[in-house]
PDB file of C-alpha atoms in Angstrom:
ATOM      1  CA  UNK A   1     -30.116  76.610  11.977  1.00 81.00           C
ATOM      2  CA  UNK A   2     -32.338  74.063  13.290  1.00 95.00           C
ATOM      3  CA  UNK A   3     -30.766  71.349  16.180  1.00 98.00           C
ATOM      4  CA  UNK A   4     -31.739  67.393  15.973  1.00 98.00           C
ATOM      5  CA  UNK A   5     -30.734  65.468  18.992  1.00 98.00           C
ATOM      6  CA  UNK A   6     -30.049  61.979  18.337  1.00 98.00           C
ATOM      7  CA  UNK A   7     -30.320  60.291  21.754  1.00 98.00           C
ATOM      8  CA  UNK A   8     -32.120  61.143  24.981  1.00 97.00           C
ATOM      9  CA  UNK A   9     -30.261  59.276  27.349  1.00 96.00           C
ATOM     10  CA  UNK A  10     -28.378  61.548  30.347  1.00 97.00           C
ATOM     11  CA  UNK A  11     -26.607  63.672  27.705  1.00 98.00           C
ATOM     12  CA  UNK A  12     -29.303  64.408  25.146  1.00 98.00           C
ATOM     13  CA  UNK A  13     -32.223  64.997  27.731  1.00 98.00           C
ATOM     14  CA  UNK A  14     -29.451  67.791  29.617  1.00 98.00           C
ATOM     15  CA  UNK A  15     -28.423  69.503  26.607  1.00 98.00           C
ATOM     16  CA  UNK A  16     -32.254  69.574  25.666  1.00 98.00           C
ATOM     17  CA  UNK A  17     -33.006  71.065  28.730  1.00 98.00           C
ATOM     18  CA  UNK A  18     -29.801  73.525  28.391  1.00 98.00           C
ATOM     19  CA  UNK A  19     -31.279  74.831  25.364  1.00 98.00           C
ATOM     20  CA  UNK A  20     -34.993  74.510  26.453  1.00 98.00           C
ATOM     21  CA  UNK A  21     -33.811  76.804  29.310  1.00 97.00           C
ATOM     22  CA  UNK A  22     -32.910  79.749  26.747  1.00 97.00           C
ATOM     23  CA  UNK A  23     -35.892  78.916  24.070  1.00 97.00           C
ATOM     24  CA  UNK A  24     -33.734  77.375  21.625  1.00 97.00           C
ATOM     25  CA  UNK A  25     -35.785  75.142  19.580  1.00 97.00           C
ATOM     26  CA  UNK A  26     -35.021  71.617  19.224  1.00 98.00           C
ATOM     27  CA  UNK A  27     -35.738  68.280  18.039  1.00 98.00           C
ATOM     28  CA  UNK A  28     -34.836  65.190  20.387  1.00 98.00           C
ATOM     29  CA  UNK A  29     -35.175  61.522  19.400  1.00 98.00           C
ATOM     30  CA  UNK A  30     -34.757  58.154  20.360  1.00 97.00           C
ATOM     31  CA  UNK A  31     -34.703  54.380  18.744  1.00 95.00           C
ATOM     32  CA  UNK A  32     -38.224  53.954  20.844  1.00 95.00           C
ATOM     33  CA  UNK A  33     -39.913  56.187  18.798  1.00 96.00           C
ATOM     34  CA  UNK A  34     -41.160  60.294  19.737  1.00 98.00           C
ATOM     35  CA  UNK A  35     -43.916  58.503  21.738  1.00 98.00           C
ATOM     36  CA  UNK A  36     -41.742  57.592  24.496  1.00 98.00           C
ATOM     37  CA  UNK A  37     -40.378  61.275  25.088  1.00 98.00           C
ATOM     38  CA  UNK A  38     -43.340  62.461  25.737  1.00 97.00           C
ATOM     39  CA  UNK A  39     -42.930  62.744  29.540  1.00 97.00           C
ATOM     40  CA  UNK A  40     -39.431  64.681  29.047  1.00 97.00           C
ATOM     41  CA  UNK A  41     -41.154  67.171  25.933  1.00 97.00           C
ATOM     42  CA  UNK A  42     -44.004  68.154  28.555  1.00 97.00           C
ATOM     43  CA  UNK A  43     -41.553  68.738  31.147  1.00 96.00           C
ATOM     44  CA  UNK A  44     -39.100  71.150  28.488  1.00 95.00           C
ATOM     45  CA  UNK A  45     -41.954  72.961  27.113  1.00 89.00           C
ATOM     46  CA  UNK A  46     -42.222  74.632  23.707  1.00 88.00           C
ATOM     47  CA  UNK A  47     -39.440  74.742  22.540  1.00 96.00           C
ATOM     48  CA  UNK A  48     -38.312  70.981  22.392  1.00 98.00           C
ATOM     49  CA  UNK A  49     -40.192  68.515  19.775  1.00 98.00           C
ATOM     50  CA  UNK A  50     -40.004  65.040  19.888  1.00 98.00           C
ATOM     51  CA  UNK A  51     -39.196  63.418  16.457  1.00 98.00           C
ATOM     52  CA  UNK A  52     -37.939  60.217  14.577  1.00 97.00           C
ATOM     53  CA  UNK A  53     -33.905  59.479  14.597  1.00 97.00           C
ATOM     54  CA  UNK A  54     -34.234  60.505  10.671  1.00 96.00           C
ATOM     55  CA  UNK A  55     -36.520  63.602  11.536  1.00 97.00           C
ATOM     56  CA  UNK A  56     -33.379  64.694  14.009  1.00 98.00           C
ATOM     57  CA  UNK A  57     -30.639  63.641  11.895  1.00 97.00           C
ATOM     58  CA  UNK A  58     -32.163  65.626   8.820  1.00 97.00           C
ATOM     59  CA  UNK A  59     -31.367  69.102  11.048  1.00 98.00           C
ATOM     60  CA  UNK A  60     -28.995  71.943   9.969  1.00 97.00           C
ATOM     61  CA  UNK A  61     -26.557  70.923  13.258  1.00 98.00           C
ATOM     62  CA  UNK A  62     -27.267  67.252  14.792  1.00 98.00           C
ATOM     63  CA  UNK A  63     -25.976  66.141  18.209  1.00 98.00           C
ATOM     64  CA  UNK A  64     -24.869  62.432  18.594  1.00 98.00           C
ATOM     65  CA  UNK A  65     -25.715  61.794  22.247  1.00 98.00           C
ATOM     66  CA  UNK A  66     -25.509  58.062  22.355  1.00 97.00           C
ATOM     67  CA  UNK A  67     -23.216  55.722  24.158  1.00 96.00           C
ATOM     68  CA  UNK A  68     -20.157  54.228  22.277  1.00 96.00           C
ATOM     69  CA  UNK A  69     -21.188  50.871  21.797  1.00 95.00           C
ATOM     70  CA  UNK A  70     -24.508  51.862  20.601  1.00 96.00           C
ATOM     71  CA  UNK A  71     -23.063  54.449  17.676  1.00 96.00           C
ATOM     72  CA  UNK A  72     -23.656  51.719  14.655  1.00 93.00           C
ATOM     73  CA  UNK A  73     -27.056  50.993  15.542  1.00 94.00           C
ATOM     74  CA  UNK A  74     -27.943  54.739  16.019  1.00 94.00           C
ATOM     75  CA  UNK A  75     -26.400  55.903  12.799  1.00 93.00           C
ATOM     76  CA  UNK A  76     -27.677  53.223  10.565  1.00 91.00           C
ATOM     77  CA  UNK A  77     -29.994  54.036   7.791  1.00 91.00           C
ATOM     78  CA  UNK A  78     -29.901  57.776   8.390  1.00 94.00           C
ATOM     79  CA  UNK A  79     -30.289  60.192   5.269  1.00 90.00           C
ATOM     80  CA  UNK A  80     -27.151  61.634   3.521  1.00 95.00           C
ATOM     81  CA  UNK A  81     -25.229  64.243   5.591  1.00 97.00           C
ATOM     82  CA  UNK A  82     -24.883  66.455   2.927  1.00 96.00           C
ATOM     83  CA  UNK A  83     -22.139  68.445   4.539  1.00 97.00           C
ATOM     84  CA  UNK A  84     -24.351  69.005   7.661  1.00 97.00           C
ATOM     85  CA  UNK A  85     -22.771  69.875  10.964  1.00 98.00           C
ATOM     86  CA  UNK A  86     -22.511  66.739  13.845  1.00 98.00           C
ATOM     87  CA  UNK A  87     -21.543  67.521  17.113  1.00 98.00           C
ATOM     88  CA  UNK A  88     -20.102  64.534  18.347  1.00 98.00           C
ATOM     89  CA  UNK A  89     -20.821  64.078  21.837  1.00 98.00           C
ATOM     90  CA  UNK A  90     -19.853  61.046  22.410  1.00 97.00           C
ATOM     91  CA  UNK A  91     -16.754  59.075  24.424  1.00 96.00           C
ATOM     92  CA  UNK A  92     -14.956  55.539  23.573  1.00 96.00           C
ATOM     93  CA  UNK A  93     -16.143  54.225  26.853  1.00 96.00           C
ATOM     94  CA  UNK A  94     -18.232  50.571  27.712  1.00 94.00           C
ATOM     95  CA  UNK A  95     -20.634  50.314  30.206  1.00 93.00           C
ATOM     96  CA  UNK A  96     -19.675  47.660  32.507  1.00 94.00           C
ATOM     97  CA  UNK A  97     -22.253  45.041  34.178  1.00 94.00           C
ATOM     98  CA  UNK A  98     -21.723  45.221  37.709  1.00 92.00           C
ATOM     99  CA  UNK A  99     -21.458  41.414  38.231  1.00 90.00           C
ATOM    100  CA  UNK A 100     -19.415  40.859  35.091  1.00 90.00           C
ATOM    101  CA  UNK A 101     -15.464  39.796  35.689  1.00 89.00           C
ATOM    102  CA  UNK A 102     -14.523  43.393  33.810  1.00 87.00           C
ATOM    103  CA  UNK A 103     -16.183  44.953  36.526  1.00 90.00           C
ATOM    104  CA  UNK A 104     -13.443  43.561  38.811  1.00 89.00           C
ATOM    105  CA  UNK A 105     -10.677  43.800  37.018  1.00 92.00           C
ATOM    106  CA  UNK A 106      -7.568  45.231  38.656  1.00 92.00           C
ATOM    107  CA  UNK A 107      -6.020  46.104  35.502  1.00 92.00           C
ATOM    108  CA  UNK A 108      -8.795  48.315  34.430  1.00 93.00           C
ATOM    109  CA  UNK A 109      -8.006  52.119  36.365  1.00 92.00           C
ATOM    110  CA  UNK A 110     -11.848  52.726  35.513  1.00 92.00           C
ATOM    111  CA  UNK A 111     -13.495  49.855  37.016  1.00 92.00           C
ATOM    112  CA  UNK A 112     -14.624  51.547  40.072  1.00 89.00           C
ATOM    113  CA  UNK A 113     -16.556  54.000  37.960  1.00 90.00           C
ATOM    114  CA  UNK A 114     -18.568  50.969  36.112  1.00 93.00           C
ATOM    115  CA  UNK A 115     -16.693  51.813  32.742  1.00 94.00           C
ATOM    116  CA  UNK A 116     -14.054  50.665  30.575  1.00 94.00           C
ATOM    117  CA  UNK A 117     -11.784  52.505  27.832  1.00 95.00           C
ATOM    118  CA  UNK A 118     -12.265  51.028  24.512  1.00 95.00           C
ATOM    119  CA  UNK A 119      -8.957  51.047  22.126  1.00 92.00           C
ATOM    120  CA  UNK A 120      -9.014  52.896  19.175  1.00 93.00           C
ATOM    121  CA  UNK A 121      -5.674  52.138  18.045  1.00 91.00           C
ATOM    122  CA  UNK A 122      -4.363  55.756  18.558  1.00 88.00           C
ATOM    123  CA  UNK A 123      -6.977  57.594  16.982  1.00 90.00           C
ATOM    124  CA  UNK A 124      -9.395  60.278  18.813  1.00 90.00           C
ATOM    125  CA  UNK A 125     -13.179  59.160  19.244  1.00 94.00           C
ATOM    126  CA  UNK A 126     -14.277  62.097  16.655  1.00 92.00           C
ATOM    127  CA  UNK A 127     -11.591  60.924  14.291  1.00 93.00           C
ATOM    128  CA  UNK A 128     -13.900  57.227  14.157  1.00 95.00           C
ATOM    129  CA  UNK A 129     -17.163  59.179  14.315  1.00 96.00           C
ATOM    130  CA  UNK A 130     -15.907  61.215  11.529  1.00 95.00           C
ATOM    131  CA  UNK A 131     -15.150  58.204   9.389  1.00 94.00           C
ATOM    132  CA  UNK A 132     -18.816  56.743  10.461  1.00 95.00           C
ATOM    133  CA  UNK A 133     -20.544  59.741   8.847  1.00 96.00           C
ATOM    134  CA  UNK A 134     -19.391  60.340   5.134  1.00 96.00           C
ATOM    135  CA  UNK A 135     -20.388  63.930   4.561  1.00 97.00           C
ATOM    136  CA  UNK A 136     -20.721  65.615   7.838  1.00 98.00           C
ATOM    137  CA  UNK A 137     -18.649  68.122   9.343  1.00 98.00           C
ATOM    138  CA  UNK A 138     -17.894  66.781  12.717  1.00 98.00           C
ATOM    139  CA  UNK A 139     -17.254  68.969  15.867  1.00 98.00           C
ATOM    140  CA  UNK A 140     -16.256  67.599  18.792  1.00 98.00           C
ATOM    141  CA  UNK A 141     -17.837  69.342  22.055  1.00 98.00           C
ATOM    142  CA  UNK A 142     -20.648  68.791  24.855  1.00 98.00           C
ATOM    143  CA  UNK A 143     -18.905  65.515  25.831  1.00 97.00           C
ATOM    144  CA  UNK A 144     -16.134  66.649  28.624  1.00 97.00           C
ATOM    145  CA  UNK A 145     -18.524  67.396  31.550  1.00 96.00           C
ATOM    146  CA  UNK A 146     -20.629  65.579  34.022  1.00 94.00           C
ATOM    147  CA  UNK A 147     -23.836  65.412  32.099  1.00 96.00           C
ATOM    148  CA  UNK A 148     -25.871  66.933  35.448  1.00 96.00           C
ATOM    149  CA  UNK A 149     -24.266  70.074  35.293  1.00 97.00           C
ATOM    150  CA  UNK A 150     -25.158  70.725  31.445  1.00 98.00           C
ATOM    151  CA  UNK A 151     -28.434  72.539  32.459  1.00 97.00           C
ATOM    152  CA  UNK A 152     -26.487  75.081  34.682  1.00 97.00           C
ATOM    153  CA  UNK A 153     -24.413  77.055  32.063  1.00 97.00           C
ATOM    154  CA  UNK A 154     -23.858  80.313  34.231  1.00 96.00           C
ATOM    155  CA  UNK A 155     -22.885  79.413  37.884  1.00 94.00           C
ATOM    156  CA  UNK A 156     -20.415  81.100  40.342  1.00 91.00           C
ATOM    157  CA  UNK A 157     -20.894  84.678  38.725  1.00 94.00           C
ATOM    158  CA  UNK A 158     -19.334  83.441  35.640  1.00 97.00           C
ATOM    159  CA  UNK A 159     -20.113  81.080  32.665  1.00 98.00           C
ATOM    160  CA  UNK A 160     -19.264  77.130  32.769  1.00 98.00           C
ATOM    161  CA  UNK A 161     -16.554  76.532  29.899  1.00 98.00           C
ATOM    162  CA  UNK A 162     -17.004  74.294  27.013  1.00 98.00           C
ATOM    163  CA  UNK A 163     -14.579  72.796  24.675  1.00 98.00           C
ATOM    164  CA  UNK A 164     -15.105  72.343  21.151  1.00 98.00           C
ATOM    165  CA  UNK A 165     -12.569  71.216  18.412  1.00 97.00           C
ATOM    166  CA  UNK A 166     -12.907  70.459  14.369  1.00 97.00           C
ATOM    167  CA  UNK A 167     -11.446  70.430  11.230  1.00 97.00           C
ATOM    168  CA  UNK A 168     -13.714  72.786   9.542  1.00 98.00           C
ATOM    169  CA  UNK A 169     -13.792  76.603  10.224  1.00 98.00           C
ATOM    170  CA  UNK A 170     -16.829  77.235   9.650  1.00 98.00           C
ATOM    171  CA  UNK A 171     -18.789  74.416  11.487  1.00 98.00           C
ATOM    172  CA  UNK A 172     -16.667  75.163  14.538  1.00 98.00           C
ATOM    173  CA  UNK A 173     -17.912  79.071  14.015  1.00 98.00           C
ATOM    174  CA  UNK A 174     -21.750  77.333  13.847  1.00 98.00           C
ATOM    175  CA  UNK A 175     -21.012  75.261  16.914  1.00 98.00           C
ATOM    176  CA  UNK A 176     -19.647  78.197  19.065  1.00 98.00           C
ATOM    177  CA  UNK A 177     -22.509  80.423  18.279  1.00 98.00           C
ATOM    178  CA  UNK A 178     -25.050  77.581  19.870  1.00 98.00           C
ATOM    179  CA  UNK A 179     -22.939  77.109  23.019  1.00 98.00           C
ATOM    180  CA  UNK A 180     -22.577  80.785  23.735  1.00 98.00           C
ATOM    181  CA  UNK A 181     -26.656  80.935  22.953  1.00 98.00           C
ATOM    182  CA  UNK A 182     -26.989  78.521  25.675  1.00 98.00           C
ATOM    183  CA  UNK A 183     -24.718  80.494  28.219  1.00 98.00           C
ATOM    184  CA  UNK A 184     -21.592  78.436  27.918  1.00 98.00           C
ATOM    185  CA  UNK A 185     -18.162  80.030  27.371  1.00 98.00           C
ATOM    186  CA  UNK A 186     -16.849  78.026  24.290  1.00 98.00           C
ATOM    187  CA  UNK A 187     -13.024  77.510  23.942  1.00 98.00           C
ATOM    188  CA  UNK A 188     -11.534  76.141  20.635  1.00 98.00           C
ATOM    189  CA  UNK A 189      -8.889  73.165  21.549  1.00 98.00           C
ATOM    190  CA  UNK A 190      -7.779  73.257  17.649  1.00 97.00           C
ATOM    191  CA  UNK A 191      -8.488  70.127  15.183  1.00 96.00           C
ATOM    192  CA  UNK A 192     -10.301  67.010  16.036  1.00 94.00           C
ATOM    193  CA  UNK A 193      -6.748  64.904  16.417  1.00 92.00           C
ATOM    194  CA  UNK A 194      -5.390  67.266  18.404  1.00 94.00           C
ATOM    195  CA  UNK A 195      -8.423  68.840  20.681  1.00 96.00           C
ATOM    196  CA  UNK A 196     -10.948  65.634  20.335  1.00 94.00           C
ATOM    197  CA  UNK A 197      -8.148  63.680  22.336  1.00 94.00           C
ATOM    198  CA  UNK A 198      -7.585  66.460  24.805  1.00 96.00           C
ATOM    199  CA  UNK A 199     -11.441  66.720  26.013  1.00 96.00           C
ATOM    200  CA  UNK A 200     -12.277  62.767  25.563  1.00 95.00           C
ATOM    201  CA  UNK A 201     -13.157  60.470  28.796  1.00 93.00           C
ATOM    202  CA  UNK A 202     -11.276  58.715  29.357  1.00 92.00           C
ATOM    203  CA  UNK A 203      -7.554  60.128  29.764  1.00 91.00           C
ATOM    204  CA  UNK A 204      -7.822  63.346  28.157  1.00 95.00           C
ATOM    205  CA  UNK A 205      -5.976  65.749  30.012  1.00 96.00           C
ATOM    206  CA  UNK A 206      -8.905  68.197  30.094  1.00 97.00           C
ATOM    207  CA  UNK A 207     -11.830  65.503  30.358  1.00 95.00           C
ATOM    208  CA  UNK A 208     -13.815  66.216  33.470  1.00 93.00           C
ATOM    209  CA  UNK A 209     -12.342  69.596  34.046  1.00 93.00           C
ATOM    210  CA  UNK A 210     -14.825  71.928  35.119  1.00 95.00           C
ATOM    211  CA  UNK A 211     -13.282  75.529  34.294  1.00 97.00           C
ATOM    212  CA  UNK A 212     -15.451  78.635  34.947  1.00 97.00           C
ATOM    213  CA  UNK A 213     -15.327  81.883  33.435  1.00 97.00           C
ATOM    214  CA  UNK A 214     -15.619  84.913  35.795  1.00 96.00           C
TER     215      UNK A 214
END
């Protein structure tokens, strides 16, 4: 299966680095166009190429690696999903202007981190993303850790744990194989409604928890 990455920020670029270390091919994209990714592609070597967002979205497995507030723009006008697999790496948080009143809101427990939670009305973020991607098979993964550790799947004599969740068994198995190929130790958390909520930032009970399988 070929892999596409929509988003070249910290998440998208670090997943691309993890793939490149194992020689796994992928197409990474940004709204700014493939030319803007020339320095990153040069750094990563031959297995990672830059493409348009539409090209990345046409892959068999597509990682969504954009900020939550950019989802509507990033996913607009893409080809029909036609049962392809989408890895939802997003989390429902908004990044705050440090000079805004929100950044100093004492009622926001995440203000010190420069973010605030987005109210999804009790739904998990991946359930919301699934509804934005009709025809896609959505698997939640690659969202619960600090993105800076993603290129280091093998650490301290073991494998870094990556949680994943979804409602389609075949799609989950395909994502599991990708995670294993990178070098992670995948752990299935069940459905999007249950497992997705456990791992999503903020407030998921397993979010930001860095387990190592020895």
